Coordinates of C-alpha atoms and ligand atoms in Angstrom, one line a residue:
X1 CA 46.5 22.7 229.1
X2 CA 45.3 25.2 227.5
X3 CA 46.9 29.3 225.8
X4 CA 46.8 31.5 223.2
X5 CA 50.7 31.3 222.8
X6 CA 53.8 28.5 222.6
X7 CA 56.8 29.5 221.5
X8 CA 58.1 28.3 219.3
X9 CA 54.7 28.8 217.4
X10 CA 52.9 32.1 218.4
X11 CA 55.0 34.0 220.6
X12 CA 54.5 38.0 221.6
X13 CA 55.6 38.2 224.8
X14 CA 57.4 35.9 227.5
X15 CA 53.6 33.2 228.2
X16 CA 54.4 31.6 225.0
X17 CA 58.4 30.6 226.8
X18 CA 56.3 29.3 230.1
X19 CA 53.9 27.3 227.9
X20 CA 56.6 26.0 226.0
X21 CA 58.7 25.5 229.2
X22 CA 57.1 24.3 231.8
X23 CA 55.3 21.3 229.3
X24 CA 58.8 20.1 228.3
X25 CA 59.5 20.6 232.3
X26 CA 57.0 18.1 232.8
X27 CA 56.4 15.2 230.5
X28 CA 60.5 15.7 232.3
X29 CA 59.2 14.5 235.6
X30 CA 57.0 11.4 233.8
X31 CA 53.3 13.0 233.3
X32 CA 51.8 13.3 229.8
X33 CA 50.8 16.9 228.6
X34 CA 48.5 17.8 226.4
X35 CA 48.0 22.4 225.0
X36 CA 45.4 23.5 223.1
X37 CA 45.9 26.6 220.6
X38 CA 45.2 28.5 218.4
X39 CA 46.2 27.9 214.8
X40 CA 47.1 30.6 213.9
X41 CA 47.9 32.6 210.2
X42 CA 50.8 31.5 209.1
X43 CA 51.4 28.4 211.4
X44 CA 51.9 25.4 210.2
X45 CA 52.0 22.9 212.0
X46 CA 53.6 19.1 209.9
X47 CA 52.9 15.5 211.1
X48 CA 49.4 16.5 212.5
X49 CA 46.7 14.1 212.6
X50 CA 43.6 15.7 212.0
X51 CA 40.0 15.9 213.6
X52 CA 37.0 17.8 212.6
X53 CA 33.7 18.4 214.6
X54 CA 31.1 21.3 215.2
X55 CA 32.3 24.1 218.3
X56 CA 29.1 26.1 219.7
X57 CA 29.1 28.5 222.9
X58 CA 26.3 29.9 222.0
X59 CA 25.3 32.3 219.4
X60 CA 29.1 30.5 218.4
X61 CA 29.3 28.4 215.9
X62 CA 31.6 27.0 213.8
X63 CA 33.6 24.6 212.0
X64 CA 36.8 23.5 213.9
X65 CA 39.8 20.8 212.2
X66 CA 42.5 20.5 215.2
X67 CA 44.9 19.6 213.7
X68 CA 47.3 17.1 217.3
X69 CA 51.2 16.2 216.8
X70 CA 53.8 14.9 219.0
X71 CA 56.6 16.8 220.0
X72 CA 59.8 15.8 220.1
X73 CA 60.0 16.3 223.8
X74 CA 57.0 14.5 224.1
X75 CA 55.3 17.4 224.4
X76 CA 51.3 17.0 222.3
X77 CA 50.1 20.4 220.8
X78 CA 47.1 20.7 219.2
X79 CA 46.1 23.1 216.9
X80 CA 42.8 24.2 216.7
X81 CA 42.4 26.2 213.1
X82 CA 38.9 27.9 212.8
X83 CA 40.1 30.2 209.7
X84 CA 37.0 32.6 211.0
X85 CA 38.7 33.2 213.7
X86 CA 42.2 32.7 213.9
X87 CA 42.6 33.4 209.9
X88 CA 44.0 36.2 210.7
X89 CA 47.1 39.7 210.6
X90 CA 47.1 39.5 214.3
X91 CA 46.4 36.9 217.1
X92 CA 44.5 39.0 219.4
X93 CA 43.9 42.4 217.3
X94 CA 46.1 44.5 213.6
X95 CA 46.6 48.4 213.5
X96 CA 46.4 48.2 216.9
X97 CA 43.0 47.7 218.4
X98 CA 42.4 44.5 219.5
X99 CA 39.7 42.6 217.6
X100 CA 36.4 43.1 218.5
X101 CA 34.8 40.0 218.7
X102 CA 37.7 38.6 221.4
X103 CA 35.4 37.2 223.5
X104 CA 34.3 34.9 220.9
X105 CA 37.6 33.3 219.2
X106 CA 38.7 33.0 222.7
X107 CA 35.3 31.6 224.1
X108 CA 35.9 29.1 220.7
X109 CA 39.5 28.1 221.9
X110 CA 37.2 27.0 225.9
X111 CA 35.3 24.9 224.2
X112 CA 37.4 23.2 221.1
X113 CA 39.7 22.5 223.9
X114 CA 37.0 20.8 226.1
X115 CA 35.5 19.1 223.3
X116 CA 38.7 17.3 222.5
X117 CA 39.5 15.9 226.1
X118 CA 36.4 14.5 226.6
X119 CA 36.6 13.3 222.5
X120 CA 40.0 12.2 223.1
X121 CA 41.6 9.0 223.2
X122 CA 43.9 8.9 225.8
X123 CA 43.4 8.3 229.2
X124 CA 41.1 11.9 230.7
X125 CA 43.1 14.5 232.4
X126 CA 43.7 14.9 235.6
X127 CA 43.9 18.6 235.5
X128 CA 43.3 21.6 233.7
X129 CA 45.4 24.6 233.2
X130 CA 44.3 27.3 232.1
X131 CA 46.8 29.9 231.1
X132 CA 46.2 34.0 231.0
X133 CA 43.0 35.4 229.8
X134 CA 41.7 33.4 227.0
X135 CA 42.0 30.2 228.6
X136 CA 39.7 32.7 231.5
X137 CA 36.3 30.3 229.9
X138 CA 38.1 27.1 230.5
X139 CA 37.8 26.5 233.8
X140 CA 34.2 28.3 233.6
X141 CA 32.2 26.1 231.2
X142 CA 33.6 23.0 234.0
X143 CA 32.4 24.3 237.3
X144 CA 29.2 26.0 235.1
X145 CA 28.4 22.9 232.7
X146 CA 30.1 20.7 233.8
X147 CA 27.8 17.4 232.3
X148 CA 29.0 19.1 228.8
X149 CA 32.1 17.5 229.4
X150 CA 32.4 14.6 232.0
X151 CA 34.9 13.2 230.8
X152 CA 36.7 16.1 232.7
X153 CA 34.4 16.6 235.3
X154 CA 36.3 15.3 238.9
X155 CA 40.0 17.2 237.2
X156 CA 42.1 19.5 238.8
X157 CA 41.9 22.9 237.9
X158 CA 44.9 26.4 237.8
X159 CA 45.1 29.2 236.1
X160 CA 47.9 31.4 235.5
X161 CA 47.8 35.0 235.8
X162 CA 51.5 36.2 233.0
X163 CA 50.1 39.9 233.5
X164 CA 46.7 41.4 235.4
X165 CA 47.2 44.2 233.1
X166 CA 45.6 42.5 230.5
X167 CA 41.8 41.3 231.4
X168 CA 39.6 40.2 228.7
X169 CA 37.5 42.7 229.5
X170 CA 33.9 42.9 228.1
X171 CA 30.8 44.3 227.7
X172 CA 28.5 41.6 229.7
X173 CA 26.8 41.4 226.9
X174 CA 28.7 38.6 226.4
X175 CA 27.2 36.2 229.2
X176 CA 23.9 36.3 227.4
X177 CA 25.5 35.7 223.1
X178 CA 27.8 33.1 224.9
X179 CA 25.0 31.4 226.1
X180 CA 26.2 31.8 229.8
X181 CA 24.6 31.3 233.0
X182 CA 23.8 34.6 234.6
X183 CA 25.5 32.8 237.9
X184 CA 28.7 33.9 236.1
X185 CA 27.8 37.8 235.6
X186 CA 28.4 37.8 239.9
X187 CA 31.1 39.1 242.4
X188 CA 32.4 36.2 243.3
X189 CA 32.7 34.7 239.0
X190 CA 33.5 36.7 236.3
X191 CA 32.0 40.1 237.0
X192 CA 34.4 43.2 236.9
X193 CA 33.0 46.7 237.5
X194 CA 29.8 46.0 235.6
X195 CA 31.9 44.0 232.8
X196 CA 32.4 40.7 232.2
X197 CA 36.4 39.7 232.9
X198 CA 38.0 36.1 231.8
X199 CA 40.1 37.1 233.8
X200 CA 38.1 37.5 237.2
X201 CA 36.6 34.0 235.0
X202 CA 39.5 32.1 235.1
X203 CA 40.8 32.9 239.1
X204 CA 37.3 32.4 240.0
X205 CA 36.4 29.4 238.6
X206 CA 39.7 27.6 239.2
X207 CA 40.6 25.9 242.2
X208 CA 44.3 26.9 242.6
X209 CA 45.9 30.1 240.5
X210 CA 49.2 30.3 240.3
X211 CA 51.0 33.3 239.1
X212 CA 54.5 34.2 237.9
X213 CA 56.9 35.3 241.0
X214 CA 56.4 34.6 244.4
X215 CA 56.5 38.4 243.9
X216 CA 54.2 39.4 241.7
X217 CA 52.2 37.2 243.8
X218 CA 52.1 39.6 247.3
X219 CA 52.3 42.9 245.3
X220 CA 49.2 42.0 243.8
X221 CA 47.0 41.8 246.9
X222 CA 47.4 45.4 246.5
X223 CA 46.1 48.6 244.9
X224 CA 49.1 49.9 243.6
X225 CA 49.2 46.4 241.8
X226 CA 46.2 44.5 241.3
X227 CA 43.8 46.9 239.2
X228 CA 41.6 46.3 240.5
X229 CA 41.2 42.6 241.7
X230 CA 43.8 42.6 244.5
X231 CA 39.6 42.2 245.8
X232 CA 39.5 38.6 244.1
X233 CA 42.7 37.5 244.8
X234 CA 42.6 38.4 248.5
X235 CA 39.8 35.4 248.9
X236 CA 41.3 33.2 248.3
X237 CA 43.4 33.0 250.2
X238 CA 45.9 29.7 250.1
X239 CA 44.4 29.3 246.5
X240 CA 46.3 32.2 245.0
X241 CA 50.8 31.9 244.8
X242 CA 53.6 32.6 243.2
X243 CA 56.6 30.6 241.4
X244 CA 58.4 31.9 239.2
X245 CA 59.6 31.0 235.7
X246 CA 62.4 28.8 234.7
X247 CA 63.9 29.5 231.0
X248 CA 64.5 27.6 229.0
X249 CA 68.6 26.1 229.8
X250 CA 68.6 23.8 226.0
X251 CA 67.6 27.0 224.3
X252 CA 69.0 29.9 226.5
X253 CA 72.2 28.3 226.5
X254 CA 75.4 30.8 226.0
X255 CA 77.6 26.9 225.0
X256 CA 75.4 25.2 222.3
X257 CA 73.4 28.7 220.9
X258 CA 73.0 27.9 218.2
X259 CA 72.1 31.0 217.4
X260 CA 75.6 33.3 217.9
X261 CA 79.0 33.3 216.1
X262 CA 80.5 32.2 219.2
X263 CA 80.5 30.4 222.3
X264 CA 81.4 31.2 226.3
X265 CA 80.5 29.6 229.6
X266 CA 81.9 31.0 233.6
X267 CA 84.9 29.7 232.9
X268 CA 85.9 30.2 229.0
X269 CA 84.2 34.5 228.5
X270 CA 86.9 34.8 225.2
X271 CA 83.7 34.6 223.1
X272 CA 81.6 37.1 224.8
X273 CA 83.4 39.2 223.1
X274 CA 83.3 37.5 219.8
X275 CA 79.8 37.8 220.5
X276 CA 79.7 41.8 221.4
X277 CA 81.6 42.7 218.2
X278 CA 78.7 40.8 216.2
X279 CA 76.6 42.7 217.8
X280 CA 77.4 45.8 217.2
X281 CA 77.7 44.7 213.6
X282 CA 74.5 43.7 213.4
X283 CA 73.7 47.2 215.3
X284 CA 75.1 49.4 212.9
X285 CA 77.6 50.4 215.5
X286 CA 81.6 51.0 215.5
X287 CA 83.6 48.2 216.1
X288 CA 86.8 49.7 216.6
X289 CA 88.7 48.5 219.8
X290 CA 86.8 51.7 222.0
X291 CA 83.8 50.3 221.4
X292 CA 84.9 46.9 222.0
X293 CA 86.3 48.8 225.7
X294 CA 83.5 50.4 226.1
X295 CA 80.0 49.1 228.2
X296 CA 77.2 47.5 226.0
X297 CA 73.6 48.1 228.1
X298 CA 70.8 45.9 226.1
X299 CA 67.4 46.6 225.9
X300 CA 65.2 43.8 224.3
X301 CA 61.1 44.6 225.3
X302 CA 58.2 44.6 224.1
X303 CA 57.6 49.2 223.9
X304 CA 55.1 49.8 226.7
X305 CA 54.8 51.9 229.3
X306 CA 55.1 48.4 231.2
X307 CA 58.6 48.3 230.5
X308 CA 59.8 51.6 232.3
X309 CA 60.5 53.8 228.7
X310 CA 59.2 57.0 230.8
X311 CA 62.0 57.0 233.2
X312 CA 64.0 56.5 230.3
X313 CA 62.8 59.4 228.7
X314 CA 63.2 61.8 231.7
X315 CA 66.3 61.1 232.7
X316 CA 67.7 60.9 228.8
X317 CA 69.8 63.0 228.8
X318 CA 72.1 61.9 232.3
X319 CA 72.2 58.5 229.8
X320 CA 72.8 59.8 227.6
X321 CA 75.8 61.7 228.7
X322 CA 77.7 57.8 230.1
X323 CA 80.3 56.3 228.4
X324 CA 78.3 52.8 227.3
X325 CA 76.3 52.2 224.0
X326 CA 72.6 51.4 223.4
X327 CA 71.5 48.9 221.2
X328 CA 67.7 48.4 221.5
X329 CA 65.2 45.6 220.1
X330 CA 61.7 46.0 219.9
X331 CA 58.3 45.8 219.1
X332 CA 55.2 48.2 220.0
X333 CA 54.4 51.7 220.6
X334 CA 55.2 54.4 218.2
X335 CA 56.0 57.1 220.8
X336 CA 58.7 54.5 221.9
X337 CA 60.1 53.8 218.9
X338 CA 59.8 57.3 218.5
X339 CA 61.6 58.3 221.3
X340 CA 64.2 56.0 220.7
X341 CA 65.2 56.9 217.4
X342 CA 65.4 60.4 218.4
X343 CA 68.4 58.6 221.0
X344 CA 70.0 57.4 218.2
X345 CA 70.1 60.6 215.1
X346 CA 71.6 62.2 218.1
X347 CA 74.4 59.6 219.1
X348 CA 74.4 57.3 215.8
X349 CA 77.8 55.8 217.8
X350 CA 76.6 55.2 220.8
X351 CA 72.2 53.7 219.8
X352 CA 71.6 51.8 217.9
X353 CA 67.8 50.8 217.4
X354 CA 66.0 47.6 215.9
X355 CA 61.8 47.3 215.4
X356 CA 61.3 44.5 214.5
X357 CA 60.5 41.3 216.5
X358 CA 63.8 38.4 215.9
X359 CA 64.5 35.6 217.4
X360 CA 68.6 36.3 216.3
X361 CA 69.1 39.8 218.0
X362 CA 67.8 38.9 220.8
X363 CA 70.3 35.9 222.0
X364 CA 73.0 38.5 220.2
X365 CA 71.7 41.1 222.8
X366 CA 72.2 39.2 225.6
X367 CA 75.4 37.4 224.7
X368 CA 77.1 40.4 223.1
X369 CA 76.6 42.6 226.4
X370 CA 77.7 44.2 229.2
X371 CA 74.8 45.5 231.0
X372 CA 71.1 43.9 230.4
X373 CA 68.0 47.8 231.0
X374 CA 64.8 46.1 232.6
X375 CA 63.6 49.2 234.5
X376 CA 60.3 48.3 234.1
X377 CA 57.2 50.0 236.3
X378 CA 56.0 46.4 237.3
X379 CA 57.3 43.2 236.1
X380 CA 55.0 39.9 237.2
X381 CA 58.0 37.3 236.7
X382 CA 60.2 38.8 233.9
X383 CA 62.4 36.2 231.6
X384 CA 64.9 38.8 230.0
X385 CA 67.2 39.4 233.0
X386 CA 66.9 35.4 233.4
X387 CA 68.6 35.0 229.8
X388 CA 71.2 38.0 230.6
X389 CA 72.1 36.6 234.0
X390 CA 73.2 33.2 232.5
X391 CA 74.4 34.8 229.4
X392 CA 76.7 37.0 231.9
X393 CA 75.5 40.3 231.1
X394 CA 74.6 42.3 234.9
X395 CA 70.9 43.3 234.7
X396 CA 70.0 46.6 236.2
X397 CA 66.5 46.5 237.3
X398 CA 63.6 48.2 238.8
X399 CA 63.0 45.8 242.0
X400 CA 58.8 44.6 241.5
X401 CA 57.6 41.5 241.5
X402 CA 59.8 38.4 239.1
X403 CA 63.1 41.0 239.1
X404 CA 63.3 41.4 242.3
X405 CA 63.2 37.5 243.2
X406 CA 65.6 36.8 241.0
X407 CA 68.2 39.4 240.5
X408 CA 70.9 40.0 244.3
X409 CA 72.1 44.1 244.2
X410 CA 75.4 45.6 244.4
X411 CA 76.9 46.7 247.5
X412 CA 80.4 47.2 248.5
X413 CA 80.9 43.0 250.4
X414 CA 78.1 42.4 249.1
X415 CA 77.8 38.7 248.8
X416 CA 76.7 36.8 245.7
X417 CA 75.5 39.9 243.7
X418 CA 74.2 39.3 240.6
X419 CA 73.0 42.9 239.4
X420 CA 71.7 46.7 239.7
X421 CA 68.1 46.7 241.8
X422 CA 66.6 50.5 242.0
X423 CA 63.4 50.8 244.9
X424 CA 61.8 53.9 244.6
X425 CA 61.2 54.0 240.8
X426 CA 62.1 57.6 238.9
X427 CA 63.9 58.3 236.5
X428 CA 66.5 59.7 238.6
X429 CA 67.4 56.7 240.3
X430 CA 67.1 55.0 237.4
X431 CA 70.5 57.1 235.3
X432 CA 72.2 57.2 239.8
X433 CA 71.7 52.9 239.0
X434 CA 72.9 52.7 235.4
X435 CA 76.1 55.3 236.7
X436 CA 76.9 53.4 239.5
X437 CA 76.8 50.0 237.5
X438 CA 78.7 51.2 235.5
X439 CA 81.9 52.6 236.9
X440 CA 81.7 49.0 238.7
X441 CA 81.4 48.0 234.7
X442 CA 85.1 49.5 235.4
X443 CA 86.2 47.6 238.2
X444 CA 87.3 43.8 236.4
X445 CA 88.1 41.8 240.0
X446 CA 84.1 43.5 240.8
X447 CA 82.6 43.0 237.3
X448 CA 84.2 39.9 237.3
X449 CA 83.0 38.7 240.5
X450 CA 78.7 39.7 239.1
X451 CA 79.0 38.3 235.6
X452 CA 79.9 34.8 237.5
X453 CA 77.1 34.8 240.0
X454 CA 75.0 35.1 237.4
X455 CA 75.9 31.9 235.3
X456 CA 75.7 30.3 238.3
X457 CA 72.2 31.1 238.8
X458 CA 69.9 27.7 238.9
X459 CA 66.5 29.2 237.0
X460 CA 65.9 25.3 234.8
X461 CA 62.8 24.6 234.1
X462 CA 62.7 21.4 236.7
X463 CA 62.4 23.8 239.5
X464 CA 59.8 24.8 239.2
X465 CA 57.7 22.4 237.5
X466 CA 58.3 20.5 241.0
X467 CA 56.3 23.7 242.2
X468 CA 53.7 22.5 239.3
X469 CA 53.4 19.2 241.0
X470 CA 52.4 20.1 244.5
X471 CA 49.4 23.0 242.9
X472 CA 48.7 20.4 240.7
X473 CA 47.3 17.8 243.3
X474 CA 46.5 19.7 245.9
X475 CA 43.3 20.8 243.2
X476 CA 43.3 18.1 241.7
X477 CA 42.4 16.6 245.9
X478 CA 40.3 19.7 246.4
X479 CA 38.3 19.0 243.0
X480 CA 37.8 15.1 244.0
X481 CA 36.9 16.3 248.1
X482 CA 35.1 19.6 246.7
X483 CA 33.0 18.6 244.3
Ligands
ADP1 P1 56.3 40.2 228.5 O1 56.4 38.9 228.8 O2 56.1 40.9 229.8 O3 57.1 40.2 227.2 P2 59.3 38.5 229.4 O4 60.7 39.1 230.0 O5 58.2 37.8 230.3 O6 57.8 40.0 229.2 O7 59.5 37.8 227.6 C1 60.2 38.6 226.8 C2 59.9 37.9 226.0 O8 59.4 38.0 225.0 C3 61.7 36.9 226.2 O9 61.9 35.7 225.3 C4 62.0 38.5 225.0 O10 63.1 37.5 224.6 C5 60.8 37.8 223.8 N1 61.8 39.2 223.1 C6 60.4 40.5 223.5 N2 60.9 41.7 222.0 C7 61.7 41.2 221.4 C8 62.1 41.8 220.4 N3 61.2 42.6 220.6 N4 63.0 40.8 219.5 C9 62.2 39.4 220.0 N5 63.1 38.5 221.7 C10 61.4 39.5 222.0

């Protein structure tokens, strides 16, 4: 696998969790997996074997070290060390600006990964799985320059889209600069509205393209969710499908989670109250009996438009009038930080905010809250709603993508409901759904049923990993038959 993120090493979002959880599940099924990712600043893996070489892609010529590490879960991780490219203040940019040379940086990652596999003493990979635009050149190079990596020439190529909103879109100057064949700059290749898109490359040159939920796979075939890629995705036909992400149930387990002050399970929820108290404390909110009886609504999210903050803004007055306490953990755009800061300033005892990336607070929010709000405009899969389910925290979501696939909405007499969802996105609908959810919170029997339905859902990786294996097998067969 080639990826720009992998938990716990480098993470900005769900991609990192997937690239940690899926390989581990695959090794449990008996497969061997190697993940290649950049060695960013501050990333210092120990016990590595180090090899050195020169990586070349047109104008990009760099001395590189590969730091190879065997993980306890039998996943082999290879960190590409190239300070000129990756020893920087951010992964993709700094100060709100993308790095100007991202095409070069992730072009280098692709070649470094392929060169590693070519020189590797272990058996040649049977499948190469690339994730998101950052590794879109991996299948492109293998298909357009196969003689450079003969050991990989028969490998099945799989590409996974974690979020179509990030497209790795660059000027077409990239093509000659990286000495790519101009054939890649066609509608069937990486050309995208007269630019060059690494994401388009990824889906154009792979045997199979997957995305992270069945619903998002269908949605992305339409102009509303397809970002201009809908035509390219449609043309893939059966070679494009959605596989719902799993979650790492060893890390996200309320019975053992080391980041929680108390543990709990579906049959013994006492520890959840302790977590609620700790959560209120960590967000500097009152912790008296009143506060503990009042429902806590959590948001853990990148603070970007995708996550539905404009609807929250629209409905802010109505939401703040509800009898609930809010905790918000996130990083991202300043305007959304300001929005939440203003809500906190107006309602200091009802709105707690923390602007930063904090794993401990994220776990505590999932465990200590009663409800989890995720009103995303679109959501390829979403992990937080699955963590919430496991922690007995009832999700309130917009019915899109993976949110729609994982949440079964409450209706009176509905069996197996595990949360609430609204379908026509708007601030008013969000507020109405929150109101309905908070009303049900005060019905302990019904609420307990919702919680236990969610806690019983199985979103472990094993199921998803089996589906990926089926795709890998098909990709391998196609690679053998077609090339
Ligand atoms: P996305 O990938 O679009 O960001 P997901 O719900 O798929 O959304 O995954 C988000 C992941 O990032 C989850 O594991 C979530 O807990 C984590 N996360 C997001 N923001 C923060 C934060 N501020 N602090 C800690 N973890 C966060």
